[in-house]
Amino acid sequence: MKKFLNSIDTVLTESLDGFVAAHSDILVLGDEHKFVRRKILKPGKVGLISGGGSGHEPLHGGLVGHGMLDAACPGQVFTSPTPDQMMAAAADVNTGAGCLFIVKNYEGDVMNFDMAAEMSEGVMQVVTNDDVAVENSSYTTGRRGVAGTLIVEKIVGAAAEQGMGLKDLKALGDRVNAATRSMGVALTSCTVPAAGKPTFDIGDNEMEFGVGIHGEPGRRRERLRSADEIAEEICSTIVTDLGDAARGPALLFVNGFGGTPLMELYLMYNSARKIFEKRGVSVVRSLVGSYVTSLDMAGCSITLSRLDDELVGYWDAPVHTAALRWGM
């Protein structure tokens, strides 16, 4: 294993120090590295807080800023943050309108965010579960929350910026999550720094269909196929799962897992767009890049999120974070 490290014990705190220093115009670091917070809070606005294990950057810290999250709580690599982190973040960003937690459906995340919500005032939650690959995994009961979480955070973040209240924001987040489906494929394993070796073994001519963002198993292991064949299976699975709701305007998000070049991600986007449009999907908005990663894993996920005029407006609304910036 070759990685840029000083110490396994300090990799997270040193990375957070560098991240906040690089984006000091929009971010500040909470006490004891418990959270990353938007530098300038908006009084009377609902505070949006997310978080999860590190190793998925730029999710979630890279999505803190105007038009998205107010704070993100980082756990150790692939490990949930603790309830005291979420409680500290909520206390810091609550300017009087309450807070909404946006939580990926992983057992550790759900349990710890639930505990923090119970011990905090004026908190509601949205749990994302957009992964259609498996119903249960080694990390979850029910479907996993993966790349679709970014879409929920962007749309809810825009609505919060425009003054929407807490209950309506929760309903909006639940609606976007219900309209969103994702599925991924891995070409290589990721390597957790503390482990020092790949999480799983995979042959040079193999791929893992439906892999999770922690490297947990997917639907099956099989021989490597062409990009068009891979996209066909993923897109067909998503369309089948959505049913008639798949037809019409939508956002297509092709997400890299950290080790895949943009050239290949755009190739996958090209394949996926053609497949979806043949099935009655009208791709009206797009996002391509490595935003919900799995350390250094090679692979990608495809996400489709159904849109209407209201949701398009929220997606297009100004955003200014480390990872997403437009309209400012």
Coordinates of C-alpha atoms in Angstrom, one line a residue:
M1 CA 0.0 0.0 0.0
K2 CA 1.3 3.5 -0.9
K3 CA -0.5 6.4 0.6
F4 CA 0.4 9.9 1.7
L5 CA 0.4 9.5 5.5
N6 CA 2.1 10.7 8.6
S7 CA 0.3 8.5 11.0
I8 CA -2.8 6.3 10.7
D9 CA -4.0 7.9 14.0
T10 CA -3.9 11.5 12.6
V11 CA -4.9 11.1 9.0
L12 CA -8.5 12.3 9.6
T13 CA -7.6 15.4 11.7
E14 CA -4.8 16.4 9.4
S15 CA -7.0 16.1 6.4
L16 CA -9.7 18.1 8.0
D17 CA -7.2 20.8 9.0
G18 CA -6.0 21.0 5.4
F19 CA -9.6 21.0 4.0
V20 CA -10.8 23.8 6.1
A21 CA -7.6 25.9 5.6
A22 CA -8.0 25.5 1.8
H23 CA -11.6 26.7 2.0
S24 CA -11.4 29.2 4.8
D25 CA -13.5 31.7 2.9
I26 CA -16.6 29.5 3.4
L27 CA -15.8 27.0 6.2
V28 CA -14.8 26.8 9.8
L29 CA -13.9 23.8 11.9
G30 CA -15.8 22.9 15.0
D31 CA -14.2 22.2 18.4
E32 CA -12.2 19.0 18.6
H33 CA -12.8 18.4 14.9
K34 CA -16.3 17.3 15.6
F35 CA -17.8 19.0 12.5
V36 CA -17.2 21.3 9.6
R37 CA -19.5 24.3 9.5
R38 CA -20.6 27.0 7.1
K39 CA -18.6 30.1 8.0
I40 CA -21.6 32.5 7.7
L41 CA -24.8 31.3 9.1
K42 CA -28.2 32.7 7.9
P43 CA -30.4 33.7 10.9
G44 CA -33.9 32.1 10.9
K45 CA -32.9 29.4 8.4
V46 CA -33.3 25.7 9.1
G47 CA -29.9 24.2 9.7
L48 CA -29.1 21.2 7.5
I49 CA -26.7 18.7 9.0
S50 CA -25.3 15.5 7.5
G51 CA -22.3 13.3 8.0
G52 CA -20.9 9.8 8.0
G53 CA -17.7 7.9 7.9
S54 CA -14.7 9.6 6.1
G55 CA -13.4 8.1 2.9
H56 CA -16.4 9.3 0.8
E57 CA -15.0 12.8 0.1
P58 CA -16.2 15.3 -1.0
L59 CA -19.3 13.9 0.6
H60 CA -20.2 15.4 3.1
G61 CA -17.9 18.2 4.1
G62 CA -17.4 19.3 0.5
L63 CA -21.1 20.0 0.4
V64 CA -21.2 22.5 3.2
G65 CA -21.9 26.1 2.2
H66 CA -24.4 28.4 0.7
G67 CA -27.3 26.4 -0.8
M68 CA -26.5 23.1 0.7
L69 CA -25.4 21.9 4.2
D70 CA -24.8 24.1 7.2
A71 CA -22.6 21.4 8.9
A72 CA -21.1 17.9 8.3
C73 CA -19.9 15.5 11.0
P74 CA -17.0 13.3 9.9
G75 CA -16.4 9.9 11.5
Q76 CA -13.3 7.9 11.1
V77 CA -12.8 6.1 7.8
F78 CA -16.1 4.1 7.0
T79 CA -17.2 4.6 10.7
S80 CA -20.2 6.6 11.8
P81 CA -19.7 9.9 13.6
T82 CA -20.8 9.8 17.3
P83 CA -24.0 11.4 18.7
D84 CA -22.0 14.1 20.5
Q85 CA -20.7 15.3 17.1
M86 CA -24.2 15.8 15.7
M87 CA -25.4 17.4 18.9
A88 CA -22.6 19.9 18.9
A89 CA -23.2 20.7 15.2
A90 CA -26.9 21.2 15.8
A91 CA -26.3 23.5 18.8
D92 CA -23.9 25.5 16.7
V93 CA -26.0 26.0 13.5
N94 CA -29.5 26.2 15.0
T95 CA -30.4 29.9 14.6
G96 CA -33.9 29.4 15.8
A97 CA -35.7 27.5 13.0
G98 CA -34.6 24.0 14.0
C99 CA -32.4 21.5 12.2
L100 CA -32.8 18.7 9.7
F101 CA -30.5 15.7 9.7
I102 CA -29.9 14.0 6.4
V103 CA -28.8 10.5 7.1
K104 CA -27.6 7.7 4.8
N105 CA -29.3 4.4 5.6
Y106 CA -26.4 2.6 7.3
E107 CA -27.1 1.1 10.7
G108 CA -24.3 3.0 12.6
D109 CA -25.3 6.3 11.0
V110 CA -29.0 5.8 11.7
M111 CA -28.5 4.7 15.3
N112 CA -26.2 7.6 16.2
F113 CA -28.2 10.3 14.4
D114 CA -31.3 9.0 16.1
M115 CA -29.7 9.3 19.5
A116 CA -28.5 12.8 18.7
A117 CA -32.0 13.8 17.5
E118 CA -33.6 12.5 20.7
M119 CA -31.3 14.5 22.8
S120 CA -31.6 17.7 20.8
E121 CA -34.5 20.2 20.4
G122 CA -36.3 20.9 17.2
V123 CA -34.7 18.2 15.0
M124 CA -36.2 16.1 12.3
Q125 CA -34.6 13.6 9.9
V126 CA -34.5 12.4 6.3
V127 CA -33.0 8.9 5.7
T128 CA -31.8 8.2 2.2
N129 CA -32.0 4.7 0.8
D130 CA -31.6 5.1 -3.0
D131 CA -29.5 2.0 -3.7
V132 CA -31.4 -0.6 -5.7
A133 CA -28.6 -3.2 -5.7
V134 CA -29.5 -5.1 -2.6
E135 CA -32.3 -5.0 0.0
N136 CA -30.0 -5.7 3.0
S137 CA -26.2 -5.6 3.3
S138 CA -23.5 -6.1 6.0
Y139 CA -24.0 -2.5 6.9
T140 CA -27.7 -2.0 6.6
T141 CA -31.3 -3.2 7.2
G142 CA -33.0 -2.1 4.1
R143 CA -31.5 -0.3 1.1
R144 CA -28.3 1.6 1.4
G145 CA -28.1 5.4 1.1
V146 CA -25.5 6.2 -1.5
A147 CA -25.0 8.9 -4.3
G148 CA -28.6 10.0 -4.3
T149 CA -27.9 11.6 -0.9
L150 CA -26.1 14.4 -2.7
I151 CA -29.2 15.2 -4.7
V152 CA -31.4 15.3 -1.6
E153 CA -28.8 17.6 0.1
K154 CA -28.7 20.0 -2.9
I155 CA -32.5 20.3 -3.4
V156 CA -33.4 20.5 0.3
G157 CA -30.4 22.9 0.7
A158 CA -31.8 25.3 -1.9
A159 CA -35.3 25.2 -0.4
A160 CA -33.9 25.9 3.1
E161 CA -31.9 28.8 1.7
Q162 CA -35.1 30.2 0.3
G163 CA -36.8 30.0 3.8
M164 CA -38.8 26.8 3.7
G165 CA -39.7 25.5 7.2
L166 CA -38.5 22.4 9.0
K167 CA -41.6 20.1 8.4
D168 CA -41.8 21.1 4.7
L169 CA -38.1 20.5 4.2
K170 CA -38.5 17.0 5.7
A171 CA -41.4 16.2 3.4
L172 CA -39.3 17.6 0.4
G173 CA -36.3 15.4 1.3
D174 CA -38.5 12.3 1.6
R175 CA -40.1 13.1 -1.8
V176 CA -36.7 13.5 -3.5
N177 CA -35.4 10.3 -1.9
A178 CA -38.5 8.4 -3.1
A179 CA -37.9 9.6 -6.7
T180 CA -34.2 8.7 -6.7
R181 CA -32.5 5.3 -7.5
S182 CA -28.8 4.4 -7.7
M183 CA -26.6 1.4 -8.4
G184 CA -22.9 0.9 -8.6
V185 CA -20.2 -1.4 -10.0
A186 CA -16.6 -1.8 -8.7
L187 CA -13.6 -2.7 -10.9
T188 CA -11.1 -2.8 -8.0
S189 CA -11.3 -2.8 -4.2
C190 CA -10.6 0.2 -2.0
T191 CA -7.8 0.2 0.6
V192 CA -8.6 1.5 4.1
P193 CA -5.5 3.1 5.6
A194 CA -5.7 1.3 8.9
A195 CA -6.0 -2.1 7.2
G196 CA -3.2 -1.5 4.8
K197 CA -4.5 -3.9 2.2
P198 CA -7.5 -4.1 -0.2
T199 CA -10.9 -4.7 1.4
F200 CA -11.7 -7.5 -1.0
D201 CA -9.9 -9.5 -3.7
I202 CA -11.1 -9.1 -7.2
G203 CA -9.5 -10.5 -10.4
D204 CA -8.1 -8.4 -13.2
N205 CA -11.0 -9.5 -15.4
E206 CA -13.7 -9.3 -12.8
M207 CA -16.2 -6.7 -11.6
E208 CA -18.6 -6.5 -8.6
F209 CA -22.1 -5.5 -9.5
G210 CA -24.0 -3.6 -6.9
V211 CA -21.0 -2.9 -4.7
G212 CA -21.6 -0.7 -1.6
I213 CA -19.6 2.5 -0.9
H214 CA -17.7 0.8 1.9
G215 CA -16.6 -2.1 -0.4
E216 CA -19.4 -4.4 0.9
P217 CA -20.6 -7.1 -1.5
G218 CA -23.1 -6.4 -4.2
R219 CA -25.3 -8.6 -6.2
R220 CA -22.6 -10.8 -7.8
R221 CA -19.1 -11.1 -9.0
E222 CA -18.6 -11.7 -12.7
R223 CA -16.4 -11.2 -15.7
L224 CA -15.7 -7.7 -16.9
R225 CA -18.0 -6.5 -19.6
S226 CA -18.1 -3.6 -22.0
A227 CA -19.2 -0.1 -20.7
D228 CA -22.4 -0.3 -22.7
E229 CA -23.3 -3.7 -21.2
I230 CA -22.6 -2.5 -17.7
A231 CA -24.7 0.6 -18.2
E232 CA -27.5 -1.4 -19.7
E233 CA -27.9 -3.7 -16.6
I234 CA -27.6 -0.8 -14.2
C235 CA -30.1 1.4 -16.1
S236 CA -32.5 -1.4 -16.7
T237 CA -32.5 -2.2 -13.0
I238 CA -33.2 1.4 -12.1
V239 CA -36.0 1.8 -14.6
T240 CA -37.6 -1.5 -13.5
D241 CA -37.5 -0.4 -9.9
L242 CA -39.0 3.0 -10.6
G243 CA -41.7 1.6 -12.9
D244 CA -43.9 4.1 -14.7
A245 CA -42.4 6.9 -12.5
A246 CA -39.2 6.5 -14.5
R247 CA -40.7 8.2 -17.6
G248 CA -40.4 12.0 -17.9
P249 CA -37.8 14.6 -16.9
A250 CA -35.0 13.5 -14.7
L251 CA -31.5 14.2 -13.4
L252 CA -28.7 11.8 -14.4
F253 CA -25.8 11.6 -12.1
V254 CA -22.8 9.4 -12.9
N255 CA -20.5 9.3 -9.8
G256 CA -17.0 8.0 -9.6
F257 CA -15.8 6.0 -6.6
G258 CA -12.4 7.7 -6.4
G259 CA -10.1 5.8 -8.8
T260 CA -11.9 6.2 -12.1
P261 CA -10.8 8.9 -14.6
L262 CA -13.3 11.5 -15.8
M263 CA -12.8 10.3 -19.3
E264 CA -14.4 6.9 -18.3
L265 CA -17.1 8.6 -16.3
Y266 CA -18.2 10.7 -19.3
L267 CA -18.2 7.5 -21.4
M268 CA -20.5 5.9 -18.9
Y269 CA -22.7 8.9 -18.9
N270 CA -23.0 8.8 -22.7
S271 CA -24.0 5.1 -22.5
A272 CA -26.5 5.6 -19.6
R273 CA -28.1 8.7 -21.2
K274 CA -28.8 6.8 -24.4
I275 CA -30.3 3.8 -22.6
F276 CA -32.5 5.9 -20.3
E277 CA -33.8 8.1 -23.2
K278 CA -34.8 4.9 -25.1
R279 CA -37.0 4.1 -22.1
G280 CA -38.8 7.3 -22.0
V281 CA -36.6 9.2 -19.6
S282 CA -35.9 12.9 -20.5
V283 CA -32.5 13.9 -19.1
V284 CA -32.9 17.6 -18.3
R285 CA -30.1 18.0 -15.7
S286 CA -26.8 16.1 -15.4
L287 CA -23.9 15.7 -13.0
V288 CA -20.7 13.8 -13.7
G289 CA -17.7 13.4 -11.3
S290 CA -16.4 11.8 -8.2
Y291 CA -18.6 13.1 -5.4
V292 CA -19.5 10.1 -3.3
T293 CA -16.3 8.1 -3.3
S294 CA -14.9 5.0 -1.7
L295 CA -11.4 6.0 -1.1
D296 CA -9.4 4.8 -4.1
M297 CA -11.9 2.3 -5.5
A298 CA -12.1 2.1 -9.3
G299 CA -15.8 2.0 -10.4
C300 CA -18.8 4.2 -10.6
S301 CA -22.5 4.5 -9.8
I302 CA -25.4 5.7 -11.9
T303 CA -28.2 7.7 -10.2
L304 CA -31.5 8.7 -11.7
S305 CA -33.7 11.2 -9.9
R306 CA -37.1 12.2 -11.3
L307 CA -37.7 15.9 -11.5
D308 CA -40.6 18.4 -11.9
D309 CA -40.4 22.2 -12.4
E310 CA -40.1 22.8 -8.7
L311 CA -37.2 20.4 -8.2
V312 CA -35.5 21.7 -11.3
G313 CA -35.6 25.2 -9.8
Y314 CA -34.1 24.0 -6.6
W315 CA -31.4 22.1 -8.4
D316 CA -30.5 25.2 -10.5
A317 CA -30.5 27.5 -7.5
P318 CA -27.2 29.1 -6.5
V319 CA -24.7 26.9 -4.6
H320 CA -21.3 27.7 -3.2
T321 CA -19.5 24.8 -1.5
A322 CA -16.0 23.2 -1.9
A323 CA -17.4 20.6 -4.3
L324 CA -20.4 22.2 -6.1
R325 CA -20.5 25.8 -7.3
W326 CA -22.8 27.5 -9.7
G327 CA -25.2 30.5 -10.0
M328 CA -23.2 32.7 -7.6

